[in-house]
Coordinates of C-alpha atoms in Angstrom, one line a residue:
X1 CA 68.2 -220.6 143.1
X2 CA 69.6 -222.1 140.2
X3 CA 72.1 -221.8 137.5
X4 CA 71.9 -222.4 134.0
X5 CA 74.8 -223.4 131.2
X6 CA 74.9 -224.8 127.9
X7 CA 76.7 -228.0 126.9
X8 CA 77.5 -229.6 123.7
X9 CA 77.1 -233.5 123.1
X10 CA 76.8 -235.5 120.6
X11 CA 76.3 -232.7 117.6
X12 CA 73.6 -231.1 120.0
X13 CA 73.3 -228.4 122.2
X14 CA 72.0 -229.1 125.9
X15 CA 70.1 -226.6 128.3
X16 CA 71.7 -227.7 131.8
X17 CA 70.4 -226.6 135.2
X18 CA 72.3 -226.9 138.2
X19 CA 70.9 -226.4 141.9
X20 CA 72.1 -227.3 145.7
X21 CA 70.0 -230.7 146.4
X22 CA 69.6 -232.1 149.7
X23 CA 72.5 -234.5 148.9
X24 CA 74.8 -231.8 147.0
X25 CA 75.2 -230.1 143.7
X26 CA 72.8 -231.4 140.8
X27 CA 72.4 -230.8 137.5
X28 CA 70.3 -231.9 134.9
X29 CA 69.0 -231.3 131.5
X30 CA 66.7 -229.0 130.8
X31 CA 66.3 -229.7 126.9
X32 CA 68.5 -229.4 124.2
X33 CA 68.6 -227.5 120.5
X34 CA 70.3 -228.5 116.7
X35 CA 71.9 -224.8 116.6
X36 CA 74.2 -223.6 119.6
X37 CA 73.9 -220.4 118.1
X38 CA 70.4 -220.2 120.1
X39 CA 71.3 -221.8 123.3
X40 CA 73.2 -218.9 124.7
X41 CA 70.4 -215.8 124.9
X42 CA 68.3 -218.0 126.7
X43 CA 70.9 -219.3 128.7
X44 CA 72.0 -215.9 129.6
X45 CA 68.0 -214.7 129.9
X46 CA 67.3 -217.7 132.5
X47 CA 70.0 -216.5 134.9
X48 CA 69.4 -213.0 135.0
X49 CA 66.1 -214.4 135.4
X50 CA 66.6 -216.6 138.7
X51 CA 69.1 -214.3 139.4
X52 CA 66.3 -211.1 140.2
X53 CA 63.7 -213.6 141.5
X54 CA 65.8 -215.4 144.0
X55 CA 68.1 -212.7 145.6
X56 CA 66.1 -209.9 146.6
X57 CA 64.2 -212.7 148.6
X58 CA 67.6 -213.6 150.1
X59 CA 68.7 -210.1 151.6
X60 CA 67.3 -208.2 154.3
X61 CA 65.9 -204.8 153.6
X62 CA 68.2 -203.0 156.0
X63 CA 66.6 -199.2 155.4
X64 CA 66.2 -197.3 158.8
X65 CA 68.5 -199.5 160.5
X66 CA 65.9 -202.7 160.2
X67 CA 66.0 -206.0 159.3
X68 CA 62.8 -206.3 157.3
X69 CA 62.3 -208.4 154.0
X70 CA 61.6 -207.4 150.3
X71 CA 58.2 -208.3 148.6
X72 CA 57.7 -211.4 146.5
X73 CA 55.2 -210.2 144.5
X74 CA 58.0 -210.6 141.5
X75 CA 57.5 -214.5 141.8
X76 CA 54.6 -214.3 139.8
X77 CA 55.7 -212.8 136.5
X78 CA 57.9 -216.1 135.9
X79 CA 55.0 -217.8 135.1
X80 CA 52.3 -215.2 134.4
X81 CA 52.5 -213.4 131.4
X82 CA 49.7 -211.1 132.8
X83 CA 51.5 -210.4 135.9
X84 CA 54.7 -209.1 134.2
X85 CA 52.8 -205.4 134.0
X86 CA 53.1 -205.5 137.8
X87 CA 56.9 -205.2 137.9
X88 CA 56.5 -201.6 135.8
X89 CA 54.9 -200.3 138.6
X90 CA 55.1 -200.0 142.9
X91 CA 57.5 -197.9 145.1
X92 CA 58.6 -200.2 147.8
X93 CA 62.3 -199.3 147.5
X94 CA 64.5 -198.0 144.9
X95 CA 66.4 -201.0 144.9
X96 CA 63.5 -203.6 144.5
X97 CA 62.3 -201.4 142.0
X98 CA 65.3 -201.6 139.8
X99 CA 65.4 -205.1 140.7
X100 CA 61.6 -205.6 138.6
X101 CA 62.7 -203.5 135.9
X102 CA 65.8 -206.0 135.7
X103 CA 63.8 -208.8 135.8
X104 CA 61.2 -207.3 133.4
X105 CA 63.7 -206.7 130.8
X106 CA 65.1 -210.6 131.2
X107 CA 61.8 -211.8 130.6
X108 CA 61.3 -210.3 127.2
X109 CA 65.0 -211.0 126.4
X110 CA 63.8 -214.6 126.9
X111 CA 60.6 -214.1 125.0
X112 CA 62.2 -213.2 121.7
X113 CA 64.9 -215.8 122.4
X114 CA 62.0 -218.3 122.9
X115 CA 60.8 -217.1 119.2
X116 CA 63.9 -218.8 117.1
X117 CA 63.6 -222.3 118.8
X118 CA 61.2 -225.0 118.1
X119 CA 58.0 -225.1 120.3
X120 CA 59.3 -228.5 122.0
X121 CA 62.3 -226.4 123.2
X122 CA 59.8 -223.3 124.3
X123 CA 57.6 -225.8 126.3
X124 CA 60.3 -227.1 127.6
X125 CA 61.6 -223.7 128.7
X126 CA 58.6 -222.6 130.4
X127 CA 58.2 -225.6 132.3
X128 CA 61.7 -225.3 133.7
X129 CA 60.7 -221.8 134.8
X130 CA 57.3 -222.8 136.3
X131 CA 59.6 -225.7 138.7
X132 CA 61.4 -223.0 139.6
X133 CA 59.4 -220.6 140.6
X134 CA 57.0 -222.9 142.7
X135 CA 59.6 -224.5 144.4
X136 CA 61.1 -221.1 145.0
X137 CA 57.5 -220.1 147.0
X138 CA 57.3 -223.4 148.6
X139 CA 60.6 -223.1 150.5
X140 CA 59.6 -219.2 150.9
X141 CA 56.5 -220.3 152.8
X142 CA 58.7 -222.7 154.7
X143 CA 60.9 -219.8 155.6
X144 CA 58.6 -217.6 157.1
X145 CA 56.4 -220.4 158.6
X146 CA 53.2 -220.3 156.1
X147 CA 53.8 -223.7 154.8
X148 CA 51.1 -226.2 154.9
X149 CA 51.4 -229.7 155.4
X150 CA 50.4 -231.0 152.4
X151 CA 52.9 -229.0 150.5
X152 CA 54.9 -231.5 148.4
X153 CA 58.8 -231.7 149.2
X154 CA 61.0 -230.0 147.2
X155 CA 64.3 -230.9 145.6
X156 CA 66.0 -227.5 145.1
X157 CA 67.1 -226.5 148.3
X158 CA 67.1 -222.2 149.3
X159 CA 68.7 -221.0 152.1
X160 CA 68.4 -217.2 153.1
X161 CA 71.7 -215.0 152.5
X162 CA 73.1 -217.6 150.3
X163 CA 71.2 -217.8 146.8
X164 CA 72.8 -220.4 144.2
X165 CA 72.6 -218.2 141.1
X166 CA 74.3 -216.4 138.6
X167 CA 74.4 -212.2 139.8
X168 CA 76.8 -211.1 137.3
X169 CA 74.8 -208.7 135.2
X170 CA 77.3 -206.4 134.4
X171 CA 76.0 -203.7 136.2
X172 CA 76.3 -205.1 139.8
X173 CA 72.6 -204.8 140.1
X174 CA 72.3 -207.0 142.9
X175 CA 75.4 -206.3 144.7
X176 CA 75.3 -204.7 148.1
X177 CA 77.2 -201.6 147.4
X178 CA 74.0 -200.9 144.6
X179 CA 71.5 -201.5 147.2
X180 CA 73.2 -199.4 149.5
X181 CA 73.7 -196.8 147.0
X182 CA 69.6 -196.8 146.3
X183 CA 68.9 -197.0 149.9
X184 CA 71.1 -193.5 150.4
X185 CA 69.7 -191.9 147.5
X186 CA 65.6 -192.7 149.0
X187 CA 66.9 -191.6 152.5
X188 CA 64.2 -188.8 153.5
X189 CA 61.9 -189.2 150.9
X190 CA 58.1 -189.4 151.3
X191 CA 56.3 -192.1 150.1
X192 CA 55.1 -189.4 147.3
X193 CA 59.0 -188.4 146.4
X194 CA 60.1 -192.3 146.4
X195 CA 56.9 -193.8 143.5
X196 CA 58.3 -190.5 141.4
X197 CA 62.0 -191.1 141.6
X198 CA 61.3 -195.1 141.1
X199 CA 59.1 -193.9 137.9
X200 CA 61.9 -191.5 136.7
X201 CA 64.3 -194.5 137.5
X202 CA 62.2 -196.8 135.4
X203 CA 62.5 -194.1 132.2
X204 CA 66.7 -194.1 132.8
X205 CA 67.1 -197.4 132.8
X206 CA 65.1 -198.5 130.2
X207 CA 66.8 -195.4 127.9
X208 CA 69.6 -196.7 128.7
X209 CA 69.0 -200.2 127.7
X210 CA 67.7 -199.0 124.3
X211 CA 70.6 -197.2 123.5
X212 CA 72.9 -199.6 124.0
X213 CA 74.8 -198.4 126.3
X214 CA 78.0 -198.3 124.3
X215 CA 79.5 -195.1 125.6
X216 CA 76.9 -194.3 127.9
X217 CA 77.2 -195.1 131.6
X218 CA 74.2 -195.0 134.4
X219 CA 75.1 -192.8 137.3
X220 CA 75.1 -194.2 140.9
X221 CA 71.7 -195.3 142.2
X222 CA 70.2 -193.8 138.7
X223 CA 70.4 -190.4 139.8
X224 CA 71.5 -189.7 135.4
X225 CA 73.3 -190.6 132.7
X226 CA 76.6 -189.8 131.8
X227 CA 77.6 -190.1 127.9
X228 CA 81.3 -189.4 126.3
X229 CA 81.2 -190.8 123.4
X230 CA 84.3 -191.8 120.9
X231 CA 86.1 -189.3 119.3
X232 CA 83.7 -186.7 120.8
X233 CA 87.3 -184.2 121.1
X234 CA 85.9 -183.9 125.5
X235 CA 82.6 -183.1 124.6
X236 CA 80.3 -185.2 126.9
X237 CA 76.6 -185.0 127.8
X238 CA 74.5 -186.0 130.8
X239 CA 70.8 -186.7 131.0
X240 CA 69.9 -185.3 134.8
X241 CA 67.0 -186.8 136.7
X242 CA 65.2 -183.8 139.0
X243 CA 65.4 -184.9 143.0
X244 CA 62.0 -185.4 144.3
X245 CA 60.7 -182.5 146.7
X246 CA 62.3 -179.9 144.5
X247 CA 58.8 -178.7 142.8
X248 CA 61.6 -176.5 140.3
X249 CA 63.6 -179.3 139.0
X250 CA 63.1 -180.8 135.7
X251 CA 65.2 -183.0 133.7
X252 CA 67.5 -181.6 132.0
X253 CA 69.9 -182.6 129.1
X254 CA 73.6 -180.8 129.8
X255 CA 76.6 -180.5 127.2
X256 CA 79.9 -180.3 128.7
X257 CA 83.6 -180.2 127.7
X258 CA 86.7 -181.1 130.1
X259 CA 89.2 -178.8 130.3
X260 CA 93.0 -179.6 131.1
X261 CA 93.7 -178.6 134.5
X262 CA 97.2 -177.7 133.0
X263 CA 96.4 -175.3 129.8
X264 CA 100.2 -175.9 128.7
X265 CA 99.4 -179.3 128.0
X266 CA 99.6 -180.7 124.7
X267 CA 96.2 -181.9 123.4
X268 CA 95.6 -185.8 124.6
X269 CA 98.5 -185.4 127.1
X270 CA 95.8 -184.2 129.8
X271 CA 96.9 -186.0 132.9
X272 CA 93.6 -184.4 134.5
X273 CA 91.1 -182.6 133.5
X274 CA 87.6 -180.7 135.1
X275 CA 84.2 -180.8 133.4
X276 CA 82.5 -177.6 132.6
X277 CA 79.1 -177.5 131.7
X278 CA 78.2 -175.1 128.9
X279 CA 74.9 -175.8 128.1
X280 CA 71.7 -177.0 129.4
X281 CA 67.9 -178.0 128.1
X282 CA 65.5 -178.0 131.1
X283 CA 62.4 -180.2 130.1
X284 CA 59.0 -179.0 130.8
X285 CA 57.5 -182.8 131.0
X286 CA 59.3 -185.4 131.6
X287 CA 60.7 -187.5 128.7
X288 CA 60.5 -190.7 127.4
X289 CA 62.8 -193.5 127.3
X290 CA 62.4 -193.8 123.8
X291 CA 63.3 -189.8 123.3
X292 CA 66.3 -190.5 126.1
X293 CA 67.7 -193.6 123.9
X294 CA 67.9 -191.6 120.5
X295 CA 69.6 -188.4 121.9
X296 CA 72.1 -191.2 123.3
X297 CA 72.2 -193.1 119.5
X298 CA 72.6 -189.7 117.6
X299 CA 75.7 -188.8 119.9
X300 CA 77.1 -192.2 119.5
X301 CA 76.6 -192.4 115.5
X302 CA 78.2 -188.4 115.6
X303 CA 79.8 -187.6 117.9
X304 CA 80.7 -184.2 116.4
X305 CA 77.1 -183.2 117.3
X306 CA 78.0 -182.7 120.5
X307 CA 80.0 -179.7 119.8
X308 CA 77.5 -178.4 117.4
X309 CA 74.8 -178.1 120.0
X310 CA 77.5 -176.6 122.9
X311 CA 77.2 -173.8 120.9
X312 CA 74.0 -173.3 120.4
X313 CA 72.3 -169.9 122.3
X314 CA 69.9 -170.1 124.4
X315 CA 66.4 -170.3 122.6
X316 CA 68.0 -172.5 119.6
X317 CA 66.3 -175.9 119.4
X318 CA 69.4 -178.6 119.1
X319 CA 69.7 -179.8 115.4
X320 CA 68.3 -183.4 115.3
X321 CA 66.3 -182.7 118.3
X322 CA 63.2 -180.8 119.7
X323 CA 65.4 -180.0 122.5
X324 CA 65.3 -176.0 123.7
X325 CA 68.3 -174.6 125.3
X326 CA 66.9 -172.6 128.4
X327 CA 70.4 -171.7 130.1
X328 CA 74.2 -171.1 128.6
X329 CA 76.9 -171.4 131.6
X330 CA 79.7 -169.1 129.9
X331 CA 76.9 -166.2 129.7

């Protein structure tokens, strides 16, 4: 229920944070740094940070056609070190799952931002987050009628459906068209299916994130990943998550190539063009993040390897890789 910016004054660097008051719009200084260079990654780590505590307490959790809320049990990593492992784990929703991971990642982001500045500035840091976070609970509790009433009065005001942060994460993350998106995808599922496809979700994402991303693109509601990466000549590759209930799905890594639509085309002219799969690795386990991010790095450093391993028979292990190709499509 904040937002955080950076401000220079007087040869210094100042930590702002601004929140709705009961009188208006305040803002205040949080601390302040000798080397601007360090002020933005923990600028931009603190509002990704309020950003995933506040608004998934802010929304209703509209699945089945109810009105219900999302758990709050992400409060407590703000504050608790320990209780960070928590937001690596659950299967309430897809959504509020991806929200944690989110939130997860922010808080390391701000951990090894936290590293470069002086400990004043780190105390100073964590303090900010620890006023956040209670007052965030008490006005919860007032919410939902829990409060007690010795609970001291607060100063940043929340107000359901309308957080005061900073959502902008690049990915629309907290956007409703995402959450709907997850809540489609988890439609059906048992509660079996939905803690596997939010652990599968948890190793796509966090692929993802260690790759970089540059060319690489996440797939509505993290059903895969889709990479094309420069100069690759239409060679593309996808990372496919198995749907849960299908006991014969695996992941699978697919190399594909787009094909003009109009073969009299000259090459780069292609007004449109269709995808055709020629290649595919089904996994027998499924993979980790770390083994998703460098098949992502290698076909971003060369791209030509791409069209190496579209030719490769079925039976041939990609070069680079440990990865066995179990079907050819043009067979």
């Amino acid at each position: 229920m904040t937002i955080y910016s950076q401000h220079a004054n007087r040869g210094k660097t100042q930590i702002l944070v601004t929140y709705q008051g009961s009188c208006g719009v305040v803002s205040k200084t949080v601390t302040s740094l000798g080397e601007p260079r360090l002020a933005a990654p923990i600028v931009d780590a603190l509002n990704r940070i309020s950003a995933f505590a506040t608004v998934p307490i802010s929304v209703h959790d509209r699945r089945e056609q109810r009105f219900n809320y999302y758990p709050h049990k992400h409060l407590a990593a703000l504050t608790d070190a320990a209780a960070r492992a928590v937001l690596l784990t659950g299967a309430h929703s897809l959504w509020y799952e991806y929200v944690c991971l989110r939130l997860h990642q922010a808080l390391a982001d701000l951990e090894c931002a936290l590293a470069d500045v002086p400990d004043t500035v780190s105390r100073s840091i964590r303090a900010e987050l620890e006023v956040e976070a209670n007052e965030l609970r008490v006005a919860l509790d007032d919410f939902v009628g829990t409060s007690s009433e010795d609970e001291p009065e607060i100063e940043r005001q929340w107000e359901f459906g309308h957080p005061f942060v900073m959502d902008n994460d690049e990915m629309d993350t907290l956007s409703d068209r995402t959450r709907e998106q997850f809540d489609r995808r988890e439609e059906g599922f048992t509660p079996e299916e939905r803690e596997k496809a939010a652990a599968d979700l948890r190793v796509l994402v966090t692929a993802h994130s260690l790759s970089g991303g540059t060319w690489a693109s996440l797939d509505d509601a993290g059903s895969g990943i889709f990479a094309e990466p420069y100069d690759s000549d239409g060679f593309y590759m996808t990372v496919h998550v198995p749907e849960p209930g299908d006991d014969d799905a695996s992941w699978e890594i697919e190399v594909g190539r787009w094909e003009p639509d109009d073969p009299d085309e000259e090459p780069g002219d292609h007004t449109s063009a269709t995808g055709s799969p020629m290649i595919g690795c089904a996994l027998s386990v499924t993979p980790s993040a770390e083994v998703i991010a460098h098949l992502l790095k290698s076909v971003d450093e060369e791209p030509q390897l791409l069209a190496e391993w579209a030719e490769a028979p079925v039976g041939a292990v990609l070069a680079g890789t440990t990865m066995v190709v179990t079907k050819r499509y043009d067979s």
